[in-house]
Short mmCIF file of C-alpha atoms and ligand atoms in Angstrom, two decimals:
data_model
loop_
_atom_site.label_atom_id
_atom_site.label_comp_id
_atom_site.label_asym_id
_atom_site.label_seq_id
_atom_site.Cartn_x
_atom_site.Cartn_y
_atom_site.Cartn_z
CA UNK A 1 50.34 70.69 -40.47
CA UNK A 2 53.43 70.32 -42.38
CA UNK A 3 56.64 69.81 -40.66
CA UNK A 4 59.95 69.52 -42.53
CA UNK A 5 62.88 67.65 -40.15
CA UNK A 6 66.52 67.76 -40.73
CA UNK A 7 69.52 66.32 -40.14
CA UNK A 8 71.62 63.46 -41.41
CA UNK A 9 69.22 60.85 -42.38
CA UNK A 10 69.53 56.98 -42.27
CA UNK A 11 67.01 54.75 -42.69
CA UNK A 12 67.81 50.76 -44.49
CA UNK A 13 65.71 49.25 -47.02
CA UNK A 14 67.62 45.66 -46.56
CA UNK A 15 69.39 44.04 -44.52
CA UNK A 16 73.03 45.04 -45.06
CA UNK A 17 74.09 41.39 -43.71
CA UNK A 18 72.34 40.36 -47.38
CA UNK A 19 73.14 42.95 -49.56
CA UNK A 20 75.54 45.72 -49.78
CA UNK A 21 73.04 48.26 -51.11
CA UNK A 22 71.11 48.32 -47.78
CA UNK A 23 70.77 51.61 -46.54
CA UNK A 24 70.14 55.13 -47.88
CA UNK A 25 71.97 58.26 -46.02
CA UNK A 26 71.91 61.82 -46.61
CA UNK A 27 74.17 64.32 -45.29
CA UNK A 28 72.39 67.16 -45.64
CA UNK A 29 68.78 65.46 -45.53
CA UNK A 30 65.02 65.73 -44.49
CA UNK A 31 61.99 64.44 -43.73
CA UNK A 32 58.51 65.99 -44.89
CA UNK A 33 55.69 64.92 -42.68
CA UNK A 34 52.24 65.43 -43.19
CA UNK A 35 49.31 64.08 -40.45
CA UNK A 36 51.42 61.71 -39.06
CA UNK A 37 53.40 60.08 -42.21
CA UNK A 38 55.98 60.10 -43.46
CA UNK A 39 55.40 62.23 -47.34
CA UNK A 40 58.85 62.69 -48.54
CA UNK A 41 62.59 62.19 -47.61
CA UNK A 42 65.42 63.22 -49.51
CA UNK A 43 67.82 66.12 -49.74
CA UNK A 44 67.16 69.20 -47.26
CA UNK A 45 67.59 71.69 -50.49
CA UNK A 46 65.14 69.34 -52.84
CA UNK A 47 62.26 69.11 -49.66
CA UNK A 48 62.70 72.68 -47.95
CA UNK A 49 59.74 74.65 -48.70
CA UNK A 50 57.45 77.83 -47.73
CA UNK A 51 54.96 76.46 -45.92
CA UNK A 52 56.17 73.61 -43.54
CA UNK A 53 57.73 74.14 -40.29
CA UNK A 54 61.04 73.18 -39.69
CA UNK A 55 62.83 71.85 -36.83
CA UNK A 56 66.88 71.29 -37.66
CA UNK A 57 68.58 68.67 -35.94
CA UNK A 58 71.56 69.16 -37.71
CA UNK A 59 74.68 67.50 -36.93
CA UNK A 60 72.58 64.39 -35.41
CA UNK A 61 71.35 61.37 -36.90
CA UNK A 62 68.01 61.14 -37.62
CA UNK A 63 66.60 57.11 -37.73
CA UNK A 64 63.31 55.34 -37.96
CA UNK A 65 62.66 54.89 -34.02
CA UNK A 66 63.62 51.69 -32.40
CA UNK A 67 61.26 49.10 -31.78
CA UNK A 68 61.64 46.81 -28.84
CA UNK A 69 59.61 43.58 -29.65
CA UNK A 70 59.87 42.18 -25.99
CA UNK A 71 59.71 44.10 -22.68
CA UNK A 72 57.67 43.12 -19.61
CA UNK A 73 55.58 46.34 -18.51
CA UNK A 74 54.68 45.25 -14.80
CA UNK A 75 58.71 45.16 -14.13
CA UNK A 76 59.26 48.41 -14.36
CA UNK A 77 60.32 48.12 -10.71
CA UNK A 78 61.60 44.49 -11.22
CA UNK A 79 64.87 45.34 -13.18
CA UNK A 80 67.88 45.50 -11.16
CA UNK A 81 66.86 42.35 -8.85
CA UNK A 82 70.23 40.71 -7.37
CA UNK A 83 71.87 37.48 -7.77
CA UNK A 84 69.43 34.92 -9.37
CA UNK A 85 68.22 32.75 -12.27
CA UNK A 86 65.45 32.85 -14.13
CA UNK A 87 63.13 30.28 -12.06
CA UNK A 88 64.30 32.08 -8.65
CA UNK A 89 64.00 34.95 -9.77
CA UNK A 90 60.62 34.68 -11.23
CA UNK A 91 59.41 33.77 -8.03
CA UNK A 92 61.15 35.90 -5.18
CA UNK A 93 60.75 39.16 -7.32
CA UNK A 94 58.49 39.20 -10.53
CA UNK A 95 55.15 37.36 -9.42
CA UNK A 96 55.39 39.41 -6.07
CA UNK A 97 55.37 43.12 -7.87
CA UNK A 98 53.66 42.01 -10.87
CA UNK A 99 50.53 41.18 -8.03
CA UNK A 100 50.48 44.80 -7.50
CA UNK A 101 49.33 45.44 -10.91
CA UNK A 102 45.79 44.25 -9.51
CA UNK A 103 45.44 47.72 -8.09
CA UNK A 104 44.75 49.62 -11.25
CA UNK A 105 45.78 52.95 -9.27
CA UNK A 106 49.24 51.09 -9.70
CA UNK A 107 49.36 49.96 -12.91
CA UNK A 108 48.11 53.38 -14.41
CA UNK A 109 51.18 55.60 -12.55
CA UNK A 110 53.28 52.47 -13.74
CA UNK A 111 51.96 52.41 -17.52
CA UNK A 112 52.73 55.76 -17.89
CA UNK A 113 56.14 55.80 -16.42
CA UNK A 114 56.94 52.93 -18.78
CA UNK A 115 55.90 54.60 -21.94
CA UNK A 116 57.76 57.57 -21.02
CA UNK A 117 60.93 55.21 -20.14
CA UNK A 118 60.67 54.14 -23.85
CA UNK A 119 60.21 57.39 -25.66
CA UNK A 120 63.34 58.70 -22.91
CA UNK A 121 64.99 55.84 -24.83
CA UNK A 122 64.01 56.35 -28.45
CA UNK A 123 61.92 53.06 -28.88
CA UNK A 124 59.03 54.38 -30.07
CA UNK A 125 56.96 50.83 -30.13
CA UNK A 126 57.44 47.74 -28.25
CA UNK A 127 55.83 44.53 -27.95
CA UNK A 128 54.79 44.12 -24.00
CA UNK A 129 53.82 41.39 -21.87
CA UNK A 130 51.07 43.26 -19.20
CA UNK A 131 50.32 41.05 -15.97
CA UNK A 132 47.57 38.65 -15.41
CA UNK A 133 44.85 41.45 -14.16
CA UNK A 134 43.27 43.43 -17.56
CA UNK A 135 43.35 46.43 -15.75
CA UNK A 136 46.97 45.99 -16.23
CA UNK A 137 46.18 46.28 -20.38
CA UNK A 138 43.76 49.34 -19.96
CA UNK A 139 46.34 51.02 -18.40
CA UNK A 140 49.35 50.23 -20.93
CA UNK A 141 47.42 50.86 -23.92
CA UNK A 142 45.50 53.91 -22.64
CA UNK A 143 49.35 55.25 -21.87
CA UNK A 144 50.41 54.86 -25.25
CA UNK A 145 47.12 56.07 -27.00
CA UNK A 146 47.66 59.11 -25.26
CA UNK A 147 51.45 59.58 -26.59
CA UNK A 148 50.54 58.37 -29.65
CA UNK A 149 52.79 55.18 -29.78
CA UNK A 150 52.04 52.17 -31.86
CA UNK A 151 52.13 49.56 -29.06
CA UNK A 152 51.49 45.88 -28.61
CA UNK A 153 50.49 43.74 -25.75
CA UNK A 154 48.41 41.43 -23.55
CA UNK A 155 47.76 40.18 -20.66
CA UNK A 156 49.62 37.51 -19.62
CA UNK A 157 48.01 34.08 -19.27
CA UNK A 158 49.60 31.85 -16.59
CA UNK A 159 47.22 29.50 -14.34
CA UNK A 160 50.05 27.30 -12.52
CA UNK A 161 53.64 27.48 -11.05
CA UNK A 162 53.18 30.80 -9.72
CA UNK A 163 51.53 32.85 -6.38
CA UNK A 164 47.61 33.00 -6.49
CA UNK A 165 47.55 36.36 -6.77
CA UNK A 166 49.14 35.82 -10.53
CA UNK A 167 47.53 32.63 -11.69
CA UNK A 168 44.00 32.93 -13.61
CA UNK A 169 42.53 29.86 -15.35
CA UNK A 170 42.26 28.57 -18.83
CA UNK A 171 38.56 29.80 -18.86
CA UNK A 172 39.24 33.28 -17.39
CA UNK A 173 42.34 33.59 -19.18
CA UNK A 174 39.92 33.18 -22.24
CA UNK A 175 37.60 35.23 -21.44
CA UNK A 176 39.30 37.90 -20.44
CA UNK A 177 41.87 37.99 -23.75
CA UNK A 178 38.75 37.89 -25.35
CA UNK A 179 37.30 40.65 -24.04
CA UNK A 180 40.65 42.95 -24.23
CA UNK A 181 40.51 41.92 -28.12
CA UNK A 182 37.28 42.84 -28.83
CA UNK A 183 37.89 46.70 -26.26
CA UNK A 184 41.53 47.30 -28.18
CA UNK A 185 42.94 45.04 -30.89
CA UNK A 186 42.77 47.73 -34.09
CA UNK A 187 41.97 50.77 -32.14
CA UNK A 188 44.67 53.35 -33.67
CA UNK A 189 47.90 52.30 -33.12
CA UNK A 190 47.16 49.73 -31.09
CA UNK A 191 47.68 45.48 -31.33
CA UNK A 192 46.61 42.87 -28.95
CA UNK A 193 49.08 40.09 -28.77
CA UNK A 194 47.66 36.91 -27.22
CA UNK A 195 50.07 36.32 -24.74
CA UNK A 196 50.02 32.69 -22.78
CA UNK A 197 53.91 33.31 -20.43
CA UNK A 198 55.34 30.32 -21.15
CA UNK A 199 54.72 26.71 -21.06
CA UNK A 200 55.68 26.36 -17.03
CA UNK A 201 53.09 28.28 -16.14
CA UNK A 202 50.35 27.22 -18.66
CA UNK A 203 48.42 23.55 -18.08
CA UNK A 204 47.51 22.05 -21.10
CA UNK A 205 44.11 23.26 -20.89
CA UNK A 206 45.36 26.50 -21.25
CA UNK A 207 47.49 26.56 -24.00
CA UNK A 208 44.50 24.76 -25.72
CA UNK A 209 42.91 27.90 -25.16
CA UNK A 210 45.69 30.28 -26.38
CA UNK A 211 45.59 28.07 -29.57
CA UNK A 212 41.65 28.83 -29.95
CA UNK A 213 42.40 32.56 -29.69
CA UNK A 214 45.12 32.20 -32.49
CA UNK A 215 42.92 30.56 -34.75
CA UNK A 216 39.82 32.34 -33.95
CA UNK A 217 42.42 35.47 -34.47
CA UNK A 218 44.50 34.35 -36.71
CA UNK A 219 46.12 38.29 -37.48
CA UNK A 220 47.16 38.72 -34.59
CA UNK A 221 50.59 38.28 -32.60
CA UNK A 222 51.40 35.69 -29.95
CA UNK A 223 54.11 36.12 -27.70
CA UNK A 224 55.51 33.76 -25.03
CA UNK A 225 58.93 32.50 -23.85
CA UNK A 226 61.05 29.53 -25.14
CA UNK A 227 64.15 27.63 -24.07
CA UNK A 228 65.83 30.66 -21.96
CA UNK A 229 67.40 28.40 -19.36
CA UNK A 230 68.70 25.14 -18.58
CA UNK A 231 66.51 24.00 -15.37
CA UNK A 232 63.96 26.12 -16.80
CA UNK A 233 63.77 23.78 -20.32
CA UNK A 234 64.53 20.64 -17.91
CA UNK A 235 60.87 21.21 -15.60
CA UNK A 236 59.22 22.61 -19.05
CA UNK A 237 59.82 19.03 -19.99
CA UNK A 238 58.75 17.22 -17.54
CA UNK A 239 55.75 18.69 -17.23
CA UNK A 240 55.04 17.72 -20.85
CA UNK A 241 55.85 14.57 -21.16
CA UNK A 242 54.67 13.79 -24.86
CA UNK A 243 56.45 16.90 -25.88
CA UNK A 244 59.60 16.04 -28.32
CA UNK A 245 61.50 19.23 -27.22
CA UNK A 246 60.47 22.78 -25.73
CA UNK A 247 59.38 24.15 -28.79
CA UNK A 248 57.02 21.02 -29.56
CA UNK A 249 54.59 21.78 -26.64
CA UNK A 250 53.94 25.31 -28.38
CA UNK A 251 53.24 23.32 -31.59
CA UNK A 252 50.87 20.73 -30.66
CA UNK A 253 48.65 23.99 -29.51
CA UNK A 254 48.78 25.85 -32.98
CA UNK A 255 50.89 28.41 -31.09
CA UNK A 256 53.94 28.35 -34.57
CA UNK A 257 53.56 30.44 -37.47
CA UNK A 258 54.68 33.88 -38.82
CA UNK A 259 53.29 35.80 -36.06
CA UNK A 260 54.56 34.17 -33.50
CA UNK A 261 57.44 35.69 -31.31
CA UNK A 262 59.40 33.27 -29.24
CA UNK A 263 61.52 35.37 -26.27
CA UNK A 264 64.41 34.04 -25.77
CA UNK A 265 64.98 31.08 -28.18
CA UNK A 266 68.47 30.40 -26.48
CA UNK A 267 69.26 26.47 -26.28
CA UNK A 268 67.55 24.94 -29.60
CA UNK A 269 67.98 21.64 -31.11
CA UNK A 270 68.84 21.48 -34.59
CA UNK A 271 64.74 20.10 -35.04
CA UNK A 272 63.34 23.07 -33.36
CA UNK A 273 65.63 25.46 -35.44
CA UNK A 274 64.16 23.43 -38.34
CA UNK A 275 60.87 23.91 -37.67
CA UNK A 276 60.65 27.49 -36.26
CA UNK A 277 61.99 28.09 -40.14
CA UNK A 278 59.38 26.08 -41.67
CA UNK A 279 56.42 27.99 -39.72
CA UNK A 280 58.13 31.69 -39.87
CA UNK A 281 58.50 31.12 -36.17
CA UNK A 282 60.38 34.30 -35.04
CA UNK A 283 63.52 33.77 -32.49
CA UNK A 284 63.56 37.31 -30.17
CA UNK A 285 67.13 37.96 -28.70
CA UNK A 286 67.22 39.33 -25.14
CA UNK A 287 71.41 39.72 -24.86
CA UNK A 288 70.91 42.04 -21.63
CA UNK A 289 68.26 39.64 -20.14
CA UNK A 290 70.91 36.55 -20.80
CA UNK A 291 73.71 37.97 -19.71
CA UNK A 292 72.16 39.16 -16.69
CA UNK A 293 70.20 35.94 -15.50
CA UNK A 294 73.17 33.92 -16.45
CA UNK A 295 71.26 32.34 -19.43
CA UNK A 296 72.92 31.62 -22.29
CA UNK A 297 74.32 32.56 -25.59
CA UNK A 298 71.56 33.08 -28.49
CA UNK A 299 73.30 32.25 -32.05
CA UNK A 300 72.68 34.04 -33.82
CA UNK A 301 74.38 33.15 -37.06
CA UNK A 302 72.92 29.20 -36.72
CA UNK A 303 69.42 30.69 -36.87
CA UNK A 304 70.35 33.12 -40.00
CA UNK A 305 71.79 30.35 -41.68
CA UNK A 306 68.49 28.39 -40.80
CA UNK A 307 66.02 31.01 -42.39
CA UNK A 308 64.79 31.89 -38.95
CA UNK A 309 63.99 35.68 -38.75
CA UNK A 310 64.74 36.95 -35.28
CA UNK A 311 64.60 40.40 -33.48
CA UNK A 312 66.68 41.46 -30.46
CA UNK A 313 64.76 43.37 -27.27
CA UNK A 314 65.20 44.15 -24.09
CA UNK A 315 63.23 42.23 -22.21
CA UNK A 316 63.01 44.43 -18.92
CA UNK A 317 63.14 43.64 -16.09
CA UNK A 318 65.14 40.59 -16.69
CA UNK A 319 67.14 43.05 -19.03
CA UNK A 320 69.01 45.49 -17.76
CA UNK A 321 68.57 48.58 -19.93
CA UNK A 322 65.62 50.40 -21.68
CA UNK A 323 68.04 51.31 -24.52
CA UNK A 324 68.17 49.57 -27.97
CA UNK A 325 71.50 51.51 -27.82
CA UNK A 326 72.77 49.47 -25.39
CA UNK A 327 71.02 46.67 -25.96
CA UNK A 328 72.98 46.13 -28.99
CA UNK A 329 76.08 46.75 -27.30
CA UNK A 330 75.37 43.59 -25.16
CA UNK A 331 74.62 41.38 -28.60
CA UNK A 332 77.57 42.55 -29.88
CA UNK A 333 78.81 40.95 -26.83
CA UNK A 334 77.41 37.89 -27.06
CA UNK A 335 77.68 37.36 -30.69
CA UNK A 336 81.74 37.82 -29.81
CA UNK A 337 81.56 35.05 -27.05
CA UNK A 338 79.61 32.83 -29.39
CA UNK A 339 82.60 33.30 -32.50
CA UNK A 340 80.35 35.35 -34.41
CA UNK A 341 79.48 39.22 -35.39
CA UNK A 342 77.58 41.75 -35.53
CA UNK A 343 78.39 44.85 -37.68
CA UNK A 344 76.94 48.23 -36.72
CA UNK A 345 75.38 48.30 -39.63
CA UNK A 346 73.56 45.52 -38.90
CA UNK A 347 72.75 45.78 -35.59
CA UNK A 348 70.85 49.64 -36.71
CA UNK A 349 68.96 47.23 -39.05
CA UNK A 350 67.83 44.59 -36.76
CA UNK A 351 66.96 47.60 -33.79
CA UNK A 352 64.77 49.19 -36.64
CA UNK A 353 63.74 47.65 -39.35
CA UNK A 354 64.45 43.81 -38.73
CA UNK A 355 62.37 44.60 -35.48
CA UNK A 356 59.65 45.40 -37.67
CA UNK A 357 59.62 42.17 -39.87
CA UNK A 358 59.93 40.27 -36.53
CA UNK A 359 56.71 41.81 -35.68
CA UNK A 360 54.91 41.77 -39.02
CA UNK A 361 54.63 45.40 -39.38
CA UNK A 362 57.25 46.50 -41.44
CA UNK A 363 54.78 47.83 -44.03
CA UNK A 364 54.25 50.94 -41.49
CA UNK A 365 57.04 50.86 -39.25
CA UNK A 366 61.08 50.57 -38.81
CA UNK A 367 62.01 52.44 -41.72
CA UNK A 368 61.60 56.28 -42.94
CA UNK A 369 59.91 56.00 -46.60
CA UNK A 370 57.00 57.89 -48.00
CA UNK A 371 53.47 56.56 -46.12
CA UNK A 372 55.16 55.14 -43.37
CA UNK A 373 54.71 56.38 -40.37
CA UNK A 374 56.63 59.31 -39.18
CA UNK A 375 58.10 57.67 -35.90
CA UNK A 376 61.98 58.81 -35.42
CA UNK A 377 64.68 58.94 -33.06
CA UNK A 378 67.68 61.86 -33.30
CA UNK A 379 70.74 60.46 -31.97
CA UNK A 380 74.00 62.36 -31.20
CA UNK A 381 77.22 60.41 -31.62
CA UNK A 382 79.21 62.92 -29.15
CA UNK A 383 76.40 62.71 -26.32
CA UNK A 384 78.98 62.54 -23.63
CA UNK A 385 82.77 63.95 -23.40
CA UNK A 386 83.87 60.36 -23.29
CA UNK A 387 82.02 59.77 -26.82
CA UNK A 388 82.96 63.11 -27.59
CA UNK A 389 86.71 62.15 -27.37
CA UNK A 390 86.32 58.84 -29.01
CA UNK A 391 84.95 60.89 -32.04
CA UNK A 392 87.35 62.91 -32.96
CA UNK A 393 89.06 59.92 -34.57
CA UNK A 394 86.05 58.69 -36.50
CA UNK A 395 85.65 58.46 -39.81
CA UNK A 396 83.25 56.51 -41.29
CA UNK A 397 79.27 56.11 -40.26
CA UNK A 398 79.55 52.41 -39.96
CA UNK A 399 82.23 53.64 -37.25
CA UNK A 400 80.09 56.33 -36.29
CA UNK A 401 77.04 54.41 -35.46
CA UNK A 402 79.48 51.24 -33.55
CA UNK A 403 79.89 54.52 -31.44
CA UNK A 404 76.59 54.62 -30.22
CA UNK A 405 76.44 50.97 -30.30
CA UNK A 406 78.93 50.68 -27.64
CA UNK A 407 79.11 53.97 -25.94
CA UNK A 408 75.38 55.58 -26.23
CA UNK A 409 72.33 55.32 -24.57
CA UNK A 410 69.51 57.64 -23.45
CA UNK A 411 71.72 60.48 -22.88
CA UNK A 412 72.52 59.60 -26.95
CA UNK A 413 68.90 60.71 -27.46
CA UNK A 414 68.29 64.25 -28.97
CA UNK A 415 64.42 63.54 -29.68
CA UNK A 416 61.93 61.09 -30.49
CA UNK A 417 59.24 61.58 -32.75
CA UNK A 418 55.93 60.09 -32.45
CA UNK A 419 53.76 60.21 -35.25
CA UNK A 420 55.69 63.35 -36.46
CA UNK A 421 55.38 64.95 -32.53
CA UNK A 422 58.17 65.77 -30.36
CA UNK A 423 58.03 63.57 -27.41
CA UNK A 424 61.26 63.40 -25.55
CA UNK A 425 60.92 66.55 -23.43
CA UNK A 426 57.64 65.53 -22.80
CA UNK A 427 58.31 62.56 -21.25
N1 GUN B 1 59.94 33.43 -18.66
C1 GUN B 1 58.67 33.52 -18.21
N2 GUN B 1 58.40 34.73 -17.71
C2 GUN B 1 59.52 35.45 -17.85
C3 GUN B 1 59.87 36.79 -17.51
O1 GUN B 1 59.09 37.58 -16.97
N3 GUN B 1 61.14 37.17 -17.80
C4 GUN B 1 62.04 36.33 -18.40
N4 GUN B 1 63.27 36.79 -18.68
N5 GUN B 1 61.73 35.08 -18.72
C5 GUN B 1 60.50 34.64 -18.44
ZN1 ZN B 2 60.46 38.02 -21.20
#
C-alpha cells in the first residue's frame, strides 16, 4: 500500500552545529511511503497522486521519530524514586523491582507498557538495558516486533555488588547473551546489544567475557555505564586497581570502539576524552538522569571539540521523562549551567539523527530520505493553551521548535509512525 503523509516536513542531513546547510523543510510537504520506506519526500503538489492514501497532518511538524539510545526497560516502575544517589539508589529501588522481571508474567505486561510509553512519546527506537533474567529480553523484543519498532537491547550482565536475585556469573552471563544472540540479533528490526552494567557490578572475569562476545560479535553494540558519579567512579576504582582511570577498565577488556555506547560519560579526564575519540567511543548524555540523581554536568562542547560523537537519552528510571521533548529541555539546561549551548536546531538533530550515528544506524534511521525507513513523529507546537499563547509571538522554526524544546512533551505528540503505521492511538 501506498500512503502519502503531509504536513510541514523537517528532517536534517547535517549537523547544523557544522554547517549551515543542515536541514531541509517544506511548508507545504510530504512523504510517499511504500512497504515500510520511506520512497519520496518533497513538495505535497510534486508527490500527491491517484493512487496512495493520504493522511494530512497539516499545520504540524512532521520529523524522523526520536530515538532514545539509553533507557532501562525493567524501571518502568523505578522512575520517580525519592531522594537518592546513584549507588543508594541502585540498591534500595532498582535491583529490588528489576528482581521481579524473573517472573516473565511481569516482564511481558511490563515490555509492553514500555513500548507503548515510547511510541506515546514519539521515540520510535531506543537502545534498552533488559534485567539479568532473558525472559526479560523475550519479552522486550517480542513487544516491539509486534509494533513494529526497530529496537535494541540485552540483558544486563552484572555478577557482584548487587542482591542475588540480580547477579548471574561470568559463565551464565555468557551463555545466556549467547543464546539471546543467536534467538534475536538480526531478526527484523531487531539488535542485540551486549550489555555488561557497568564495571561495579562486573568482576574481571566477566568483563573478560563481555570482551569475547564483542570480538566474537564484532557488529554488534555494547552498552554499559561510565563515570556518572563521584563515589560511584571512586569504588569503580578501587575495585580495579591497575585501571588508569574509569574508562581504562572498559579498555583493557576490548569493550572501546565505534559501537560502543558509554551512558553517562559525565566526569572525564582529558586522557579518557582522548581516547574515547581515538576508538569512536560514543559519550550518551542522560541530562534528566543527572539532574535528578544529583550527578553532574556532561560537557558537552569539551567532547565536540574532542571528536567524540555523543547522543543524549533518557535513561529511565534514573531519568525523569519518556520524552526526547523534554529531555532536551533538561540539556538545554545543563549545557546553560556548564557556559555552553544548545540551539534548537541542534538539539532536533542530536534527538534524531545524531541519535542515529551514536548508534551506528543512521543509514536506515533518524532522518526522512528515500529508502530509509518510514519511522515519524507529528508534533504540534500549540499542544497546550500555555504553548498556544507562547505562539502567537513566534516567528521563526528555529523558535518554533525551542517551543517544543522547552514547553512540549507527549501531549506535543499528534502521531507516531512506525514503519509507515499509525501507532499513537494504538498505544
Ligand atoms: N549505573 C549502573 N546501573 C545504572 C542504572 O540502572 N541507572 C543509572 N542511572 N546508572 C547506572
Ligand atoms: Zn542507565
Amino acid at each position: 500500500m501506498t500512503v502519502l503523509i503531509r504536513g510541514r516536513v523537517l528532517t536534517f542531513h547535517a549537523d547544523p552545529a557544522e554547517v549551515a546547510d543542515a536541514f531541509t523543510y517544506l511548508n507545504d510537504g510530504a512523504v510517499l511511503v511504500q512497504d515500510a520506506k520511506v520512497v519520496a519526500v518533497g513538495d505535497y503538489a510534486e508527490l500527491r497522486r491517484d493512487d496512495a492514501q493520504e493522511i494530512d497532518h497539516r499545520p504540524h511538524l512532521i520529523l524522523p521519530g526520536f530515538i532514545d539510545p539509553h533507557i532501562h526497560f525493567p524501571q518502568v516502575q523505578v522512575i520517580a524514586s525519592w531522594g537518592a544517589q546513584l549507588l543508594d539508589w541502585l540498591q534500595n529501588y532498582t535491583f529490588p523491582e528489576e528482581a521481579r522481571f524473573a517472573d516473565e508474567g511481569h516482564a511481558t505486561r511490563m515490555a509492553g507498557a514500555f513500548c507503548d510509553q515510547l511510541l506515546t512519546h514519539g521515540t520510535t527506537t531506543a537502545c534498552a538495558f533488559a534485567s539479568v533474567h532473558p525472559g526479560s529480553v523475550d519479552a522486550l523484543f517480542t513487544a516491539a516486533e509486534a509494533r513494529g519498532m526497530a529496537m535494541l537491547g540485552g540483558k544486563v550482565m552484572m555478577d557482584r555488588n548487587a542482591i542475588l536475585a540480580v547477579q548471574d556469573t561470568a559463565q551464565q552471563s555468557y551463555d545466556d547473551t549467547k543464546a539471546l544472540i543467536e534467538r534475536w540479533h538480526g531478526r527484523g528490526r531487531i539488535t542485540y546489544a551486549i550489555t555488561p552494567r557497568f564495571a561495579i557490578t562486573s568482576t574481571p572475569d566477566q568483563l573478560a567475557a563481555a570482551g569475547v562476545l564483542a570480538e566474537e560479535h564484532p557488529d554488534l553494540p555494547i552498552q554499559t555505564h561510565l563515570s556518572e558519579n563521584l563515589a560511584e567512579i571512586d569504588f569503580t576504582l578501587s575495585l580495579y586497581p591497575q585501571a588508569r582511570d574509569y574508562l581504562d577498565i572498559y579498555d583493557r577488556f576490548g569493550l572501546l570502539g565505534p559501537r560502543s555506547l558509554m551512558g553517562h560519560s559525565i566526569h572525564l579526564s582529558e586522557r579518557e576524552i582522548a581516547r574515547m575519540a581515538e576508538t569512536g567511543t560514543r559519550a550518551i548524555h542522560c541530562p534528566t538522569s543527572n539532574l535528578f540523581l544529583g550527578s553532574g554536568l556532561f560537557d558537552e562542547a569539551g567532547l565536540r571539540k574532542a571528536g567524540v560523537v555523543t547522543g543524549v537519552a533518557t535513561d529511565v528510571g534514573g531519568g525523569t521523562s519518556y520524552s526526547m521533548l523534554q529531555t532536551l529541555n533538561e540539556a538545554y539546561k545543563v549545557l546553560q549551567m556548564r557556559g555552553q549551548n544548545l540551539p534548537a536546531l541542534q538539539a532536533f538533530h542530536w534527538a534524531t539523527r545524531g541519535n542515529a550515528i551514536a548508534l551506528g544506524m543512521d543509514d536506515r534511521i533518524g532522518r526522512i530520505a528515500p529508502g530509509f525507513d518510514a519511522d515519524l513523529v507529528v508534533l504540534d507546537s500549540r499542544a497546550t493553551p500555555a504553548m498556544a499563547l507562547r505562539a502567537e509571538r513566534m516567528e521563526t522554526l528555529a523558535e518554533e521548535l525551542f517551543l517544543l524544546q522547552i514547553m512540549g512533551d507527549d501531549r506535543a505528540v499528534v502521531e507516531t509512525f512506525v514503519a509507515g503505521k499509525p501507532m499513537k492511538a494504538r498505544a
